[in-house]
PDB file of C-alpha atoms and ligand atoms in Angstrom:
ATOM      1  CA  UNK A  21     146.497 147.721 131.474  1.00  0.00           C
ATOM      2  CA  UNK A  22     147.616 144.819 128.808  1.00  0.00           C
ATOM      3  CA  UNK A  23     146.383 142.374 131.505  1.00  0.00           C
ATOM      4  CA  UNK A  24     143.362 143.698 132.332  1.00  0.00           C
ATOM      5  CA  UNK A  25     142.429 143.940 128.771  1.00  0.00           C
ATOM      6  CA  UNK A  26     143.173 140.339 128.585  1.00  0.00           C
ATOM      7  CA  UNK A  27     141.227 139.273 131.508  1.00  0.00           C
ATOM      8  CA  UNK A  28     138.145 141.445 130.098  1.00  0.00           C
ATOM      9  CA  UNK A  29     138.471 139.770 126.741  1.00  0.00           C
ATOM     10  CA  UNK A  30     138.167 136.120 128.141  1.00  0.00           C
ATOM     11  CA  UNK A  31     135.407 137.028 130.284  1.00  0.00           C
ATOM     12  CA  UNK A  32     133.666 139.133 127.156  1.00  0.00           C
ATOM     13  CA  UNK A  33     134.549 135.705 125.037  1.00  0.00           C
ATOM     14  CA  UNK A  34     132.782 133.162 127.600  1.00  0.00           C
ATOM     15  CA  UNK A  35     129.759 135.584 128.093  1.00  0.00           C
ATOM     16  CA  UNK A  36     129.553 135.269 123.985  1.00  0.00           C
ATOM     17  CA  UNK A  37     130.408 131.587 123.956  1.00  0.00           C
ATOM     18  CA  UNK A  38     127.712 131.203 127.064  1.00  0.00           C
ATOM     19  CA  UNK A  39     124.587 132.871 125.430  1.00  0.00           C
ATOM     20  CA  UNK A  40     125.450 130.788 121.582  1.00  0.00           C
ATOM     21  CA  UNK A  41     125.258 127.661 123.785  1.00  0.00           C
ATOM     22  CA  UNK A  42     121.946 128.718 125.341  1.00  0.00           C
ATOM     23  CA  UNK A  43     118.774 126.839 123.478  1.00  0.00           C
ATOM     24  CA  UNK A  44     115.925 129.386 122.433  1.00  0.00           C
ATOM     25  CA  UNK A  45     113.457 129.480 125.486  1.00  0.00           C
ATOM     26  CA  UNK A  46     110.259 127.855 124.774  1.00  0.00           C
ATOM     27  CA  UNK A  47     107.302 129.475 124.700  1.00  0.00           C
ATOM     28  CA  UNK A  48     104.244 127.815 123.257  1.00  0.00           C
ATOM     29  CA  UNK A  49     101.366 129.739 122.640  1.00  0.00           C
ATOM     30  CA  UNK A  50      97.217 129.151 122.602  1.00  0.00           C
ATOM     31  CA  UNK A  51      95.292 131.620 120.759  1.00  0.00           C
ATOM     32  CA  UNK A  52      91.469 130.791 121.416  1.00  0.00           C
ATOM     33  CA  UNK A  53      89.790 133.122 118.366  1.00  0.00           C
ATOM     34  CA  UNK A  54      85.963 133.823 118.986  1.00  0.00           C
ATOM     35  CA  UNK A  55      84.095 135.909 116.134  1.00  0.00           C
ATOM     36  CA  UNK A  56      81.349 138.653 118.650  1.00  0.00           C
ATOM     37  CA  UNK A  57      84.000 140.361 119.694  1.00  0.00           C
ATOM     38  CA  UNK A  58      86.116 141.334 116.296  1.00  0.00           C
ATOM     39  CA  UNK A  59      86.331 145.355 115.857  1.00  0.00           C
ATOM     40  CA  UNK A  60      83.395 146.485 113.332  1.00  0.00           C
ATOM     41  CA  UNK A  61      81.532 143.536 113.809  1.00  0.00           C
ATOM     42  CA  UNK A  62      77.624 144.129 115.207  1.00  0.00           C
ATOM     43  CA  UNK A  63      75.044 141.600 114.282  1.00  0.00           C
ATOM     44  CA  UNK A  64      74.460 138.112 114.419  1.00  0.00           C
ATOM     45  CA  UNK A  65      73.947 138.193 110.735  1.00  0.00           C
ATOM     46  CA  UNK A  66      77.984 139.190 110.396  1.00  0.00           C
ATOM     47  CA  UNK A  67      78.885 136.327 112.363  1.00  0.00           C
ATOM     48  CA  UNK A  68      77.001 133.346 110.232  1.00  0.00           C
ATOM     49  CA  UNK A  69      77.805 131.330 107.146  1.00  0.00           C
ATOM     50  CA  UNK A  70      75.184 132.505 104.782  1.00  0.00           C
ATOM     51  CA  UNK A  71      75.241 136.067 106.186  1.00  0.00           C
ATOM     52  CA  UNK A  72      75.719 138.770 103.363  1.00  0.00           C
ATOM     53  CA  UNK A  73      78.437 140.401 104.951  1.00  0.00           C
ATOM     54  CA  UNK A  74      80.070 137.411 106.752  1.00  0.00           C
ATOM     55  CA  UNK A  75      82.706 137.192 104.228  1.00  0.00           C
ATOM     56  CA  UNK A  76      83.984 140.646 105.338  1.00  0.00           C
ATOM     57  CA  UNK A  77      83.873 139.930 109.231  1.00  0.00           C
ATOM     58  CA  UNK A  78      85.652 136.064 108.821  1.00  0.00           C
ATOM     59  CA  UNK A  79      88.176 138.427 107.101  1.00  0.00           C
ATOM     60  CA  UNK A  80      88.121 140.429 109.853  1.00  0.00           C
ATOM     61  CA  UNK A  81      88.520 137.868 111.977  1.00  0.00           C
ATOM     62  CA  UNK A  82      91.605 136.010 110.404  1.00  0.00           C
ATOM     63  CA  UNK A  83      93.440 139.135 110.734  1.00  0.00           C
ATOM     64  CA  UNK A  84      92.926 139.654 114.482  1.00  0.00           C
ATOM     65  CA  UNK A  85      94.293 135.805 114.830  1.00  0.00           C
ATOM     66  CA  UNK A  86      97.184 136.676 113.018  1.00  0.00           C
ATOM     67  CA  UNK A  87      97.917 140.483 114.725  1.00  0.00           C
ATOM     68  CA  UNK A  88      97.679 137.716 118.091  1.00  0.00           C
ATOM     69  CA  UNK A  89     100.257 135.913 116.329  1.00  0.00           C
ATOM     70  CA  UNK A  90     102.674 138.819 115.326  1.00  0.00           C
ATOM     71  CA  UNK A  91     102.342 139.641 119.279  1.00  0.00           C
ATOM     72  CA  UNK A  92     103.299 136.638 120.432  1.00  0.00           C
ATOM     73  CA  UNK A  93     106.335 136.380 118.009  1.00  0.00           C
ATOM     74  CA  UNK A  94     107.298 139.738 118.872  1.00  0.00           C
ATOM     75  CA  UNK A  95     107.183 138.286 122.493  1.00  0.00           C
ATOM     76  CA  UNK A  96     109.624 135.139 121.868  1.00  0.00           C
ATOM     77  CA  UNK A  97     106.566 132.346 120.622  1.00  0.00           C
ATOM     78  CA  UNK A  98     108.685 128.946 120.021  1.00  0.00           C
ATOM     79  CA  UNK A  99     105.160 127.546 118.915  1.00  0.00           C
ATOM     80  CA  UNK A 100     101.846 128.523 118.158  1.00  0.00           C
ATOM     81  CA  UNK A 101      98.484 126.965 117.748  1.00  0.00           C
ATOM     82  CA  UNK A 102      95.123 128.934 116.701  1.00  0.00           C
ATOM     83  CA  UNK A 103      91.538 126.992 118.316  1.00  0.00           C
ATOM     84  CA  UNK A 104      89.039 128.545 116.063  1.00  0.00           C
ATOM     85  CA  UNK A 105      86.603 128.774 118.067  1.00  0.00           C
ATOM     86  CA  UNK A 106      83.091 130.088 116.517  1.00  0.00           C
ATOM     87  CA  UNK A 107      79.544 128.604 115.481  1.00  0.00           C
ATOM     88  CA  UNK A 108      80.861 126.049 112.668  1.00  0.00           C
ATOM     89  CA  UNK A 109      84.877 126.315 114.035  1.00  0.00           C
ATOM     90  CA  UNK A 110      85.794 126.913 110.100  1.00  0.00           C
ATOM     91  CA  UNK A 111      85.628 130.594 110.121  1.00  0.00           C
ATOM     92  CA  UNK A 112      89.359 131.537 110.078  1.00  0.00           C
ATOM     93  CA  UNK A 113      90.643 131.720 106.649  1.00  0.00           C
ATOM     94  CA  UNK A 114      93.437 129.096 106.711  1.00  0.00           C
ATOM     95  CA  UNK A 115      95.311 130.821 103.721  1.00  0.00           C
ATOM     96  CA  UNK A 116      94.876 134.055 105.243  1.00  0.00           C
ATOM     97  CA  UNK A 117      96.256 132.649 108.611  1.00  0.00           C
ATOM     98  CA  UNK A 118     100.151 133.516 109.390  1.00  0.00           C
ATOM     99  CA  UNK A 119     102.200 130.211 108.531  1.00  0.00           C
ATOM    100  CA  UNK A 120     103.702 130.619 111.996  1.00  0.00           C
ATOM    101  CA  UNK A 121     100.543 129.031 113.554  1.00  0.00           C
ATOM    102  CA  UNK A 122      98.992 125.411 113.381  1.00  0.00           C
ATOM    103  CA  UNK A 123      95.068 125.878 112.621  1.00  0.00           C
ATOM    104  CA  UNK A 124      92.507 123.762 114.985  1.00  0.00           C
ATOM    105  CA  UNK A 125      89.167 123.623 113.344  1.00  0.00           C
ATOM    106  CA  UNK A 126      85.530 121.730 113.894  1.00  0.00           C
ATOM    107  CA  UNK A 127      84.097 120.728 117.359  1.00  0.00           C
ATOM    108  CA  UNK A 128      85.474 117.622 118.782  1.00  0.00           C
ATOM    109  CA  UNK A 129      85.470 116.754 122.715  1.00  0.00           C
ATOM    110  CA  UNK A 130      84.952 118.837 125.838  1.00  0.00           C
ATOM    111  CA  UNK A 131      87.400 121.151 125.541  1.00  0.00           C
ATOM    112  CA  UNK A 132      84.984 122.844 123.134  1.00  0.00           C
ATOM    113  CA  UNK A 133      87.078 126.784 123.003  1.00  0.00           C
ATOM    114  CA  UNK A 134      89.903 125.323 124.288  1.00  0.00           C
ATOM    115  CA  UNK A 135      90.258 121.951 122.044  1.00  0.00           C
ATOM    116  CA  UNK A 136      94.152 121.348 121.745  1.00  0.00           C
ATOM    117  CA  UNK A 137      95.282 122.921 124.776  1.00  0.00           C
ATOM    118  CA  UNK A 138      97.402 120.807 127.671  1.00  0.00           C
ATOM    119  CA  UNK A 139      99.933 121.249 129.733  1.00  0.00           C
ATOM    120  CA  UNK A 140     102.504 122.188 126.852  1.00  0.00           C
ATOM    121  CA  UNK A 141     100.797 125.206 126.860  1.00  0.00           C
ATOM    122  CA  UNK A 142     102.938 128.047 128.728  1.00  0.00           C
ATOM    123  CA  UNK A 143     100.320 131.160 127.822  1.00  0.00           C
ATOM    124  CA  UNK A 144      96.253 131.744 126.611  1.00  0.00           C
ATOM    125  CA  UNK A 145      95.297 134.333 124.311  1.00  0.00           C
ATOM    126  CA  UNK A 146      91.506 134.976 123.914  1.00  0.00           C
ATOM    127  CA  UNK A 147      90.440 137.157 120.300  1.00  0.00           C
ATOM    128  CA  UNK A 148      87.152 138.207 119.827  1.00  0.00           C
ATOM    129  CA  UNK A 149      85.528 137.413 122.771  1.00  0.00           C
ATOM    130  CA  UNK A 150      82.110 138.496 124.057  1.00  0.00           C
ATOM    131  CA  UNK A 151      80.280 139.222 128.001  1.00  0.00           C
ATOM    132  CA  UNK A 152      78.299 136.850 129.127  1.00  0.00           C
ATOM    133  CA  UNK A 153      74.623 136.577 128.798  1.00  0.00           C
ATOM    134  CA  UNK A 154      72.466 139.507 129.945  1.00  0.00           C
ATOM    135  CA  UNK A 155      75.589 142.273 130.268  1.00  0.00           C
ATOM    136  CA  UNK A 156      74.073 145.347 129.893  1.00  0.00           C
ATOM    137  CA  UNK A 157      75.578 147.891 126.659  1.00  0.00           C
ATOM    138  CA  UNK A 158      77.459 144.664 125.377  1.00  0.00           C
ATOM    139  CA  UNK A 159      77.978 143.578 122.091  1.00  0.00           C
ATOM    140  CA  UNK A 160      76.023 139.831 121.356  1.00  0.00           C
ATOM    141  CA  UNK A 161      75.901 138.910 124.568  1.00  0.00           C
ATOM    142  CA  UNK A 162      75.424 135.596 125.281  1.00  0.00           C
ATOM    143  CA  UNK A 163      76.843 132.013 127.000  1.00  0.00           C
ATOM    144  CA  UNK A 164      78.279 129.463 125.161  1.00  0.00           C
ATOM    145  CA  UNK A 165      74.546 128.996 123.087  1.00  0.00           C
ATOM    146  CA  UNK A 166      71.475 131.348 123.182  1.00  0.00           C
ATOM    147  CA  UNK A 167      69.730 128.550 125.370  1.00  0.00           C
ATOM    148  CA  UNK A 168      71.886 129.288 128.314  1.00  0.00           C
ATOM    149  CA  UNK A 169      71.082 132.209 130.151  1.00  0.00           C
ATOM    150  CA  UNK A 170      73.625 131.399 132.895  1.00  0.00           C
ATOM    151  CA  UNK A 171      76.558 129.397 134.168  1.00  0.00           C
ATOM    152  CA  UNK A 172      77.806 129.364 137.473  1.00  0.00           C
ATOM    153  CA  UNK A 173      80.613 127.728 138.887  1.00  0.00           C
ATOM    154  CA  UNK A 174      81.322 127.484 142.450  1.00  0.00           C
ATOM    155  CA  UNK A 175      78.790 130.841 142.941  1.00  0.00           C
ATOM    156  CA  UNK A 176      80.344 132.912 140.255  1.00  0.00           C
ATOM    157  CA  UNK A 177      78.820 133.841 137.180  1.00  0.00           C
ATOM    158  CA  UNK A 178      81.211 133.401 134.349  1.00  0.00           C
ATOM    159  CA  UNK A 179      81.261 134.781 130.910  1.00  0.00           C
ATOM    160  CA  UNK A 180      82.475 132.132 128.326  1.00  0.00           C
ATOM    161  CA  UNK A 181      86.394 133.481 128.267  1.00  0.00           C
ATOM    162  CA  UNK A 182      86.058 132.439 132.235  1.00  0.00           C
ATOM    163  CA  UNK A 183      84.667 129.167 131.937  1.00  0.00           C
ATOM    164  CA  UNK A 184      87.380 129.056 129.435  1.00  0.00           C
ATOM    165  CA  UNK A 185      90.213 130.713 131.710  1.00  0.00           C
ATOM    166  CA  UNK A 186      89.156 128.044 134.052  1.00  0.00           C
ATOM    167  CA  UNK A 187      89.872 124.786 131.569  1.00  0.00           C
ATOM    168  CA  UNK A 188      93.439 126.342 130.800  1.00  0.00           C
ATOM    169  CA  UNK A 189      93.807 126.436 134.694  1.00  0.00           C
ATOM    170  CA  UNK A 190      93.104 122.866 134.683  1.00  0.00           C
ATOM    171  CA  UNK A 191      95.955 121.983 132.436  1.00  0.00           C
ATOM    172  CA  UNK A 192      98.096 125.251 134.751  1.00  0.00           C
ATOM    173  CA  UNK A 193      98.382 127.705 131.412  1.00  0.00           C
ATOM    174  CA  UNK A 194      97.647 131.267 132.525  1.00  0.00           C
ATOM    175  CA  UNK A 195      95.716 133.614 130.800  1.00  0.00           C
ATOM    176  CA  UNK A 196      97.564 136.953 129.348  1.00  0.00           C
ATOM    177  CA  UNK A 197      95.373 139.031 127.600  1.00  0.00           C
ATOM    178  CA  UNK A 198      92.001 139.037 125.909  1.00  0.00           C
ATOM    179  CA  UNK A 199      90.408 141.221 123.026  1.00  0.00           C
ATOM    180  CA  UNK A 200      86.585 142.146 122.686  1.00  0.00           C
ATOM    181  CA  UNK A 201      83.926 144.825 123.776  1.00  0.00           C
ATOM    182  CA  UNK A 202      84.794 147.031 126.656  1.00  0.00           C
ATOM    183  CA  UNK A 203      81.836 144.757 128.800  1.00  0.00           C
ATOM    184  CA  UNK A 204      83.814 141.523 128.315  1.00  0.00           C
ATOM    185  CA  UNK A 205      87.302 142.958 129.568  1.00  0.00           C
ATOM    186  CA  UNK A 206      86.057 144.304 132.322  1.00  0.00           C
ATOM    187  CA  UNK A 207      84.045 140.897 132.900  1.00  0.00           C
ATOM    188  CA  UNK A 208      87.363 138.738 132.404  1.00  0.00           C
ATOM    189  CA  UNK A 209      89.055 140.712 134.928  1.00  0.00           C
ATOM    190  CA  UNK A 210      86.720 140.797 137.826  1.00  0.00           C
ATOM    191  CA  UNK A 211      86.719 136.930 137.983  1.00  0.00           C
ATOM    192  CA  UNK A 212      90.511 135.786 136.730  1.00  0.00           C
ATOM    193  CA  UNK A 213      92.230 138.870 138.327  1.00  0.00           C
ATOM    194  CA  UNK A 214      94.355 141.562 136.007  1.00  0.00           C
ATOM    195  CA  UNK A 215      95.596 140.709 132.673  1.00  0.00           C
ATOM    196  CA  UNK A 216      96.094 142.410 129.289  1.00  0.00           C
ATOM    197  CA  UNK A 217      93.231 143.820 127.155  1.00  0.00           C
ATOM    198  CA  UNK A 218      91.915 145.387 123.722  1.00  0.00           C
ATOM    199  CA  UNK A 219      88.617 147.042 124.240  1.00  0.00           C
ATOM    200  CA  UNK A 220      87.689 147.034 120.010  1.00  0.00           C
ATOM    201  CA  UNK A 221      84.263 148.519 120.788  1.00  0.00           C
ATOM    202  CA  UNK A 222      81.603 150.229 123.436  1.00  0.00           C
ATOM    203  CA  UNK A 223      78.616 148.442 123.602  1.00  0.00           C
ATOM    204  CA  UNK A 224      75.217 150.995 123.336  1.00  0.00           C
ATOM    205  CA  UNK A 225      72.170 148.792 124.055  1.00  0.00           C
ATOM    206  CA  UNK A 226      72.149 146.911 120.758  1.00  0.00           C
ATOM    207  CA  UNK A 227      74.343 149.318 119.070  1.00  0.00           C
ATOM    208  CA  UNK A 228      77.710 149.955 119.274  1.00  0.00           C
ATOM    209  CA  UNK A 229      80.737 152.622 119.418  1.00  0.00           C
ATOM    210  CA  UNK A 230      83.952 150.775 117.566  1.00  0.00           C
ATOM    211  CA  UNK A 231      87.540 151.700 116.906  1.00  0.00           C
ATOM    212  CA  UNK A 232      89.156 150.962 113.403  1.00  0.00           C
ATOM    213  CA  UNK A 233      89.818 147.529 112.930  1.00  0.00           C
ATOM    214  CA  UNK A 234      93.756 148.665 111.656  1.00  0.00           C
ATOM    215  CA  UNK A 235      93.876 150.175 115.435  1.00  0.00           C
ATOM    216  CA  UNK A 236      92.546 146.783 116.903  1.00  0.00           C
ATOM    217  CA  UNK A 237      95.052 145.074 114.775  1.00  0.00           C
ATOM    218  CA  UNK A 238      97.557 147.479 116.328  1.00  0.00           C
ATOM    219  CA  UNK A 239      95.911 147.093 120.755  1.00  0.00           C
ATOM    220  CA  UNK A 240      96.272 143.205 119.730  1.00  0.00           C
ATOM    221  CA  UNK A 241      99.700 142.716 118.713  1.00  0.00           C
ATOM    222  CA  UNK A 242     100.871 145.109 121.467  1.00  0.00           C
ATOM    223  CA  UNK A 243      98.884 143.560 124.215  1.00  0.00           C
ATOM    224  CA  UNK A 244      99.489 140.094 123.600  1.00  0.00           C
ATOM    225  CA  UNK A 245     103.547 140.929 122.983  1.00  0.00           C
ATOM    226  CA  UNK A 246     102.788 142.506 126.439  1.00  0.00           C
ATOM    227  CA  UNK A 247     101.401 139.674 128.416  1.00  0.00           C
ATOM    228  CA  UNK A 248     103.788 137.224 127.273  1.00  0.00           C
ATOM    229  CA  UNK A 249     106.694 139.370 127.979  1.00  0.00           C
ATOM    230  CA  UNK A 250     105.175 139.704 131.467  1.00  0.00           C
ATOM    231  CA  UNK A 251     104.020 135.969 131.818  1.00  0.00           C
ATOM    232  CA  UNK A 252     105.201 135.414 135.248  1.00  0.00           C
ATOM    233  CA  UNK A 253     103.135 138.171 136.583  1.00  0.00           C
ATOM    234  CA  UNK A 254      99.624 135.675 135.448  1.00  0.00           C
ATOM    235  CA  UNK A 255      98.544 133.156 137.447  1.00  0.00           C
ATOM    236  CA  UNK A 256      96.432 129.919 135.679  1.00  0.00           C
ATOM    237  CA  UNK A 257      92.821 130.245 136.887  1.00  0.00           C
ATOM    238  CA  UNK A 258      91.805 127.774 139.030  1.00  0.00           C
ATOM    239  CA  UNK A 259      88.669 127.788 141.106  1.00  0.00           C
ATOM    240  CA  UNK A 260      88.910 125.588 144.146  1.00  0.00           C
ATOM    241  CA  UNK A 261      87.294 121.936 144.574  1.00  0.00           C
ATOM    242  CA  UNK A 262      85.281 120.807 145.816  1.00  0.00           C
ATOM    243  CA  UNK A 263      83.212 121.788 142.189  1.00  0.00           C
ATOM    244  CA  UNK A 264      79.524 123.058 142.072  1.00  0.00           C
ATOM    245  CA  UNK A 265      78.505 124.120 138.702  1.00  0.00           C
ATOM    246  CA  UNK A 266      75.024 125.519 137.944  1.00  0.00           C
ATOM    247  CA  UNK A 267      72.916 126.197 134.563  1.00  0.00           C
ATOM    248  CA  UNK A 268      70.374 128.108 134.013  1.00  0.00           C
ATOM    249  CA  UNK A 269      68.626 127.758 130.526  1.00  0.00           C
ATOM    250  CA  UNK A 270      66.369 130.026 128.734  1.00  0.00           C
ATOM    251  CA  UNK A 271      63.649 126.734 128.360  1.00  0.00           C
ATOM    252  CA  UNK A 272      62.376 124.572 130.917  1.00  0.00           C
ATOM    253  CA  UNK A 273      62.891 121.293 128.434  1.00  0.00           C
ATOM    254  CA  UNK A 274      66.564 122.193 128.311  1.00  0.00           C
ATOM    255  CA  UNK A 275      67.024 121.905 132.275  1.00  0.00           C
ATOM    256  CA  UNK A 276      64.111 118.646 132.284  1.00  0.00           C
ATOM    257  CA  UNK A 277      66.695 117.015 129.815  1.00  0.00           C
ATOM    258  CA  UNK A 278      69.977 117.809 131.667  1.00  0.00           C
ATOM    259  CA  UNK A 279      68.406 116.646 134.307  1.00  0.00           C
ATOM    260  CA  UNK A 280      68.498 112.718 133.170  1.00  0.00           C
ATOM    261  CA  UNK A 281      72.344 112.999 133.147  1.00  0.00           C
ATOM    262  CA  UNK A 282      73.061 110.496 136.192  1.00  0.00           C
ATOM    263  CA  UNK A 283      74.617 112.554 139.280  1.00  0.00           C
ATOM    264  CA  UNK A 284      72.584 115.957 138.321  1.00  0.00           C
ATOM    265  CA  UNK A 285      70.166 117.678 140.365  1.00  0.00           C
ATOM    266  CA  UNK A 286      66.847 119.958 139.202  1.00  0.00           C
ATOM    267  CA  UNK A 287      67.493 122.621 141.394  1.00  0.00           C
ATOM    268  CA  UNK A 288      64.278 124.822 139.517  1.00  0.00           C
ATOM    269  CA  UNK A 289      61.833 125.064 136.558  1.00  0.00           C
ATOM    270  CA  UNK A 290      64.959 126.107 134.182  1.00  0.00           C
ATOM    271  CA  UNK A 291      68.135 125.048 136.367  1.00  0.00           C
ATOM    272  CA  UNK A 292      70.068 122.158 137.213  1.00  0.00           C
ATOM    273  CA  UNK A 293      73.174 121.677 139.202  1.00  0.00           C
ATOM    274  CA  UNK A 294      76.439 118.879 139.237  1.00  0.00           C
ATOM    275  CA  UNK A 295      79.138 118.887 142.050  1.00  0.00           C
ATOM    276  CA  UNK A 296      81.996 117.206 142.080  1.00  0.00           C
ATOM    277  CA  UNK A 297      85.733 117.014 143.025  1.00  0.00           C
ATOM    278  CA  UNK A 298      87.147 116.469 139.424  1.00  0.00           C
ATOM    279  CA  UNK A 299      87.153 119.687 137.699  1.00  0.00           C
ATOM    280  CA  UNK A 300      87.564 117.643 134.474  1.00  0.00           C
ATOM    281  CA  UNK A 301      84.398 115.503 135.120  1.00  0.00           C
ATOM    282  CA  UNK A 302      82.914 119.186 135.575  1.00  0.00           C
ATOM    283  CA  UNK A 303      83.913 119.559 131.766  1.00  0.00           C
ATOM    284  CA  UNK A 304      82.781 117.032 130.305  1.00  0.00           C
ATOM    285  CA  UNK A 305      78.993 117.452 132.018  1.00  0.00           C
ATOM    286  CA  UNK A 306      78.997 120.751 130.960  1.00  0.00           C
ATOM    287  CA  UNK A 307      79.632 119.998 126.699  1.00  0.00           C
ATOM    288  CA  UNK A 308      77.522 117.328 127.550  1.00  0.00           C
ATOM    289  CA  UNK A 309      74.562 119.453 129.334  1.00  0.00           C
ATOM    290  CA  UNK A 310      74.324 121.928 126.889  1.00  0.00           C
ATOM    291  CA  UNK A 311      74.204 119.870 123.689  1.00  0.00           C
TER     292      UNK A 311
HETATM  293 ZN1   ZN B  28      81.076 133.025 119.031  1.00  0.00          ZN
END
């Protein structure tokens, strides 16, 4: 009895001594915060500087970032970065913003949503987020800018979390979960396969049916503490090369001036097409296409 005491105790003592000596896992975190998609929020006018009640909604907005954040540090998040990534990219409040996270604000290179990420990256979050352009009952619909009326890559019709899925693929980071109107998570899903999601609001023609934005707060930080405890179940998003990526503007003079980009073909009166076999070179035409 004595012995076997003894022997349990040594065993119990190295088990101890084994898990002190262990070094936190790492997992680093990109939260990609759009503003269409935040619970309450309706109108264009709610999502722009200037706007009366814009304000409320970048409020709003700050505090979906951070329920992603308590999610993901509820999950085991080593390191966290926030891409705000909305009209001017200075809409998060950066005092409001949980001091866990590193802010990344204004536009810079093709990366565009996704600015900061690589492959350091071990999960995507997407807040906010909207369906593409032309969704019926969805909330602001729309692709990348109101001058795009689609993009298509390799056939498939992506809404801007996709195109976005797909640049996180290139540097291997999987998606985990994604927050906006009902339209937009069902969207995600058909094209990137299943992942977490907050519907915050049912889209009614140009209305709207929304939860409370506490509640949001509350699907958020669940979901996203969800995914990431469940991150080897998501696969990065890669579509295959070689690359064909189509846009279709709302104005003729859009696709005439893509259409001067060296390599790119006028494939109508308001599309134009690139191929190619490096998805980043596919990037970079696209941030440069729809300037
Ligand atoms: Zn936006």
């Amino acid at each position: 009895m004595k012995k076997t005491f003894s022997i349990m105790a040594v065993v119990l003592f190295a088990a101890a001594f084994a898990t002190a000596q262990q070094p936190a896992k790492k997992l680093k975190v990109f939260i990609s915060v759009d503003m269409e998609g935040i619970s309450g929020l309706i109108n264009w006018d709610e999502t722009s500087q200037g706007g009366p009640d814009y304000p409320l909604f970048r409020r709003l907005m700050t505090e979906e970032a951070n329920a992603a954040i308590a999610g993901a540090l509820d999950a085991g998040a080593t390191e966290i970065v926030v891409r705000d990534a909305h009209d001017s990219a200075r809409n998060i409040l950066p005092d409001e913003l949980r001091e866990e996270a590193r802010l990344i604000r204004e536009w810079n290179g093709p990366l565009s949503m996704m600015e900061g990420i690589d492959t350091t990256f071990d999960a995507v979050v997407f807040i906010g987020n909207h369906a593409r352009a032309g969704t019926p009952n969805a909330v602001l619909k729309h692709t990348m800018s109101l001058s795009l009326f689609d993009v298509i890559l390799n056939g498939v019709r992506l809404p801007e979390a996709a195109w976005n899925a797909a640049i996180a693929g290139y540097f291997d980071v999987p998606v985990v979960f994604l927050s906006g109107d009902s339209a937009v998570c069902k969207q995600i899903q058909e094209i990137i396969g299943p992942i977490e999601t907050a519907a915050v609001k049912d889209g009614m023609g140009p209305a709207a049916s929304m939860i409370h934005p506490r509640k949001a707060r509350e699907m958020i930080k669940k979901g996203v503490a969800a995914g990431l405890r469940n991150l080897k179940a998501y696969k990065p998003y890669k579509p295959s090369a070689p690359y064909k990526l189509e846009i279709v503007f709302t104005d003729e003079n859009l696709a005439r001036r893509a259409s001067l980009i060296p390599g790119v073909d006028r494939t109508g009166e308001r599309s134009v097409a690139f191929n190619s076999g490096d998805f980043m070179e596919i990037i970079k035409y696209f941030r440069l296409a729809r300037l």
